[in-house]
């Protein structure tokens, strides 16, 4: 087998984990509120368009 050495991403300088975590938290919030918003729209459509 070939010797691949160390993984570059785990040892690279300049990894900004705080920015990565902030982006991830923002994405999770967007998905959560987007799902709630779509569910509300579907419920309102079921009530008023039925």
Short mmCIF file of N, CA, C and O in Angstrom, two decimals:
data_model
loop_
_atom_site.label_atom_id
_atom_site.label_comp_id
_atom_site.label_asym_id
_atom_site.label_seq_id
_atom_site.Cartn_x
_atom_site.Cartn_y
_atom_site.Cartn_z
N UNK A 1 0.83 -1.18 0.00
CA UNK A 1 0.00 0.00 0.00
C UNK A 1 0.88 1.25 0.00
O UNK A 1 1.96 1.26 0.57
N UNK A 2 0.36 2.28 -0.59
CA UNK A 2 1.11 3.53 -0.65
C UNK A 2 1.03 4.24 0.70
O UNK A 2 0.04 4.18 1.41
N UNK A 3 2.11 4.92 1.04
CA UNK A 3 2.14 5.71 2.27
C UNK A 3 1.64 7.11 1.95
O UNK A 3 2.25 7.85 1.19
N UNK A 4 0.48 7.47 2.52
CA UNK A 4 -0.14 8.75 2.19
C UNK A 4 0.26 9.87 3.14
O UNK A 4 -0.05 11.02 2.89
N UNK A 5 0.89 9.56 4.23
CA UNK A 5 1.32 10.60 5.16
C UNK A 5 0.17 11.15 5.97
O UNK A 5 -0.88 10.54 6.11
N UNK A 6 0.36 12.34 6.51
CA UNK A 6 -0.65 12.94 7.36
C UNK A 6 -1.75 13.60 6.53
O UNK A 6 -1.52 14.01 5.40
N UNK A 7 -2.92 13.72 7.12
CA UNK A 7 -4.03 14.39 6.45
C UNK A 7 -3.79 15.89 6.53
O UNK A 7 -3.54 16.44 7.60
N UNK A 8 -3.87 16.57 5.40
CA UNK A 8 -3.52 17.99 5.33
C UNK A 8 -4.50 18.86 6.11
O UNK A 8 -4.10 19.85 6.70
N UNK A 9 -5.78 18.51 6.11
CA UNK A 9 -6.76 19.39 6.75
C UNK A 9 -6.63 19.41 8.26
O UNK A 9 -6.93 20.40 8.90
N UNK A 10 -6.19 18.33 8.86
CA UNK A 10 -6.09 18.31 10.32
C UNK A 10 -4.84 19.02 10.82
O UNK A 10 -4.77 19.41 11.98
N UNK A 11 -3.87 19.21 9.97
CA UNK A 11 -2.63 19.84 10.40
C UNK A 11 -2.40 21.20 9.73
O UNK A 11 -1.40 21.83 9.99
N UNK A 12 -3.30 21.62 8.87
CA UNK A 12 -3.10 22.87 8.13
C UNK A 12 -3.25 24.07 9.06
O UNK A 12 -4.06 24.07 9.97
N UNK A 13 -2.46 25.09 8.80
CA UNK A 13 -2.59 26.34 9.54
C UNK A 13 -3.76 27.13 8.98
O UNK A 13 -4.06 27.07 7.80
N UNK A 14 -4.41 27.89 9.83
CA UNK A 14 -5.46 28.78 9.36
C UNK A 14 -6.84 28.17 9.38
O UNK A 14 -7.77 28.77 8.85
N UNK A 15 -7.03 26.98 9.95
CA UNK A 15 -8.38 26.44 10.07
C UNK A 15 -9.16 27.28 11.06
O UNK A 15 -8.74 27.49 12.19
N UNK A 16 -10.29 27.80 10.64
CA UNK A 16 -11.09 28.69 11.47
C UNK A 16 -12.31 27.92 11.98
O UNK A 16 -13.39 27.98 11.41
N UNK A 17 -12.11 27.19 13.07
CA UNK A 17 -13.18 26.35 13.59
C UNK A 17 -14.33 27.17 14.17
O UNK A 17 -15.48 26.74 14.12
N UNK A 18 -14.06 28.34 14.71
CA UNK A 18 -15.13 29.18 15.24
C UNK A 18 -16.07 29.64 14.13
O UNK A 18 -17.29 29.62 14.29
N UNK A 19 -15.51 30.02 13.00
CA UNK A 19 -16.34 30.42 11.87
C UNK A 19 -17.11 29.22 11.32
O UNK A 19 -18.27 29.35 10.93
N UNK A 20 -16.48 28.06 11.31
CA UNK A 20 -17.14 26.84 10.84
C UNK A 20 -18.33 26.51 11.74
O UNK A 20 -19.42 26.20 11.25
N UNK A 21 -18.14 26.57 13.03
CA UNK A 21 -19.22 26.26 13.97
C UNK A 21 -20.34 27.30 13.88
O UNK A 21 -21.52 26.94 13.95
N UNK A 22 -20.00 28.56 13.69
CA UNK A 22 -21.02 29.60 13.56
C UNK A 22 -21.84 29.39 12.29
O UNK A 22 -23.07 29.56 12.30
N UNK A 23 -21.20 29.01 11.21
CA UNK A 23 -21.91 28.72 9.97
C UNK A 23 -22.83 27.53 10.13
O UNK A 23 -23.98 27.54 9.67
N UNK A 24 -22.36 26.50 10.81
CA UNK A 24 -23.16 25.31 11.04
C UNK A 24 -24.38 25.63 11.90
O UNK A 24 -25.50 25.20 11.58
N UNK A 25 -24.21 26.40 12.95
CA UNK A 25 -25.33 26.78 13.82
C UNK A 25 -26.34 27.60 13.02
O UNK A 25 -27.56 27.40 13.14
N UNK A 26 -25.87 28.51 12.19
CA UNK A 26 -26.77 29.29 11.34
C UNK A 26 -27.54 28.42 10.36
O UNK A 26 -28.74 28.62 10.13
N UNK A 27 -26.88 27.43 9.79
CA UNK A 27 -27.54 26.51 8.87
C UNK A 27 -28.62 25.70 9.58
O UNK A 27 -29.73 25.53 9.06
N UNK A 28 -28.32 25.22 10.78
CA UNK A 28 -29.30 24.45 11.54
C UNK A 28 -30.51 25.31 11.88
O UNK A 28 -31.66 24.85 11.79
N UNK A 29 -30.30 26.56 12.26
CA UNK A 29 -31.42 27.46 12.55
C UNK A 29 -32.26 27.70 11.31
O UNK A 29 -33.49 27.72 11.37
N UNK A 30 -31.60 27.90 10.17
CA UNK A 30 -32.32 28.13 8.92
C UNK A 30 -33.18 26.92 8.56
O UNK A 30 -34.35 27.07 8.19
N UNK A 31 -32.64 25.73 8.70
CA UNK A 31 -33.40 24.52 8.39
C UNK A 31 -34.57 24.35 9.35
O UNK A 31 -35.69 24.02 8.95
N UNK A 32 -34.33 24.61 10.64
CA UNK A 32 -35.39 24.46 11.64
C UNK A 32 -36.54 25.41 11.37
O UNK A 32 -37.70 24.99 11.30
N UNK A 33 -36.25 26.70 11.20
CA UNK A 33 -37.31 27.68 10.99
C UNK A 33 -37.93 27.55 9.60
O UNK A 33 -39.12 27.81 9.42
N UNK A 34 -37.16 27.12 8.62
CA UNK A 34 -37.71 26.87 7.29
C UNK A 34 -38.70 25.72 7.31
O UNK A 34 -39.77 25.79 6.69
N UNK A 35 -38.38 24.67 8.04
CA UNK A 35 -39.28 23.53 8.17
C UNK A 35 -40.56 23.93 8.90
O UNK A 35 -41.67 23.56 8.48
N UNK A 36 -40.42 24.69 9.96
CA UNK A 36 -41.59 25.16 10.70
C UNK A 36 -42.45 26.06 9.81
O UNK A 36 -43.69 25.95 9.80
N UNK A 37 -41.82 26.92 9.03
CA UNK A 37 -42.56 27.80 8.14
C UNK A 37 -43.33 27.04 7.07
O UNK A 37 -44.50 27.34 6.80
N UNK A 38 -42.70 26.07 6.46
CA UNK A 38 -43.38 25.26 5.44
C UNK A 38 -44.52 24.47 6.06
O UNK A 38 -45.60 24.36 5.46
N UNK A 39 -44.31 23.92 7.26
CA UNK A 39 -45.38 23.17 7.92
C UNK A 39 -46.57 24.09 8.21
O UNK A 39 -47.73 23.68 8.02
N UNK A 40 -46.31 25.31 8.65
CA UNK A 40 -47.40 26.26 8.90
C UNK A 40 -48.16 26.58 7.62
O UNK A 40 -49.40 26.65 7.62
N UNK A 41 -47.46 26.77 6.52
CA UNK A 41 -48.11 27.06 5.25
C UNK A 41 -48.99 25.90 4.82
O UNK A 41 -50.14 26.09 4.38
N UNK A 42 -48.50 24.69 4.95
CA UNK A 42 -49.28 23.50 4.57
C UNK A 42 -50.51 23.37 5.46
O UNK A 42 -51.61 23.06 4.97
N UNK A 43 -50.38 23.61 6.75
CA UNK A 43 -51.53 23.54 7.66
C UNK A 43 -52.56 24.60 7.30
O UNK A 43 -53.77 24.32 7.25
N UNK A 44 -52.10 25.82 7.04
CA UNK A 44 -53.03 26.88 6.66
C UNK A 44 -53.71 26.58 5.33
O UNK A 44 -54.91 26.88 5.15
N UNK A 45 -53.01 25.99 4.39
CA UNK A 45 -53.62 25.60 3.13
C UNK A 45 -54.69 24.52 3.36
O UNK A 45 -55.74 24.54 2.71
N UNK A 46 -54.40 23.59 4.25
CA UNK A 46 -55.37 22.52 4.54
C UNK A 46 -56.63 23.08 5.19
O UNK A 46 -57.73 22.61 4.93
N UNK A 47 -56.48 24.13 5.99
CA UNK A 47 -57.63 24.72 6.68
C UNK A 47 -58.46 25.58 5.71
O UNK A 47 -59.68 25.42 5.61
N UNK A 48 -57.80 26.48 4.98
CA UNK A 48 -58.53 27.48 4.20
C UNK A 48 -58.84 27.05 2.77
O UNK A 48 -59.71 27.66 2.14
N UNK A 49 -58.16 26.07 2.25
CA UNK A 49 -58.42 25.67 0.87
C UNK A 49 -59.20 24.37 0.77
O UNK A 49 -59.46 23.88 -0.32
N UNK A 50 -59.57 23.80 1.90
CA UNK A 50 -60.29 22.53 1.87
C UNK A 50 -61.76 22.73 1.65
O UNK A 50 -62.38 23.68 1.80
#
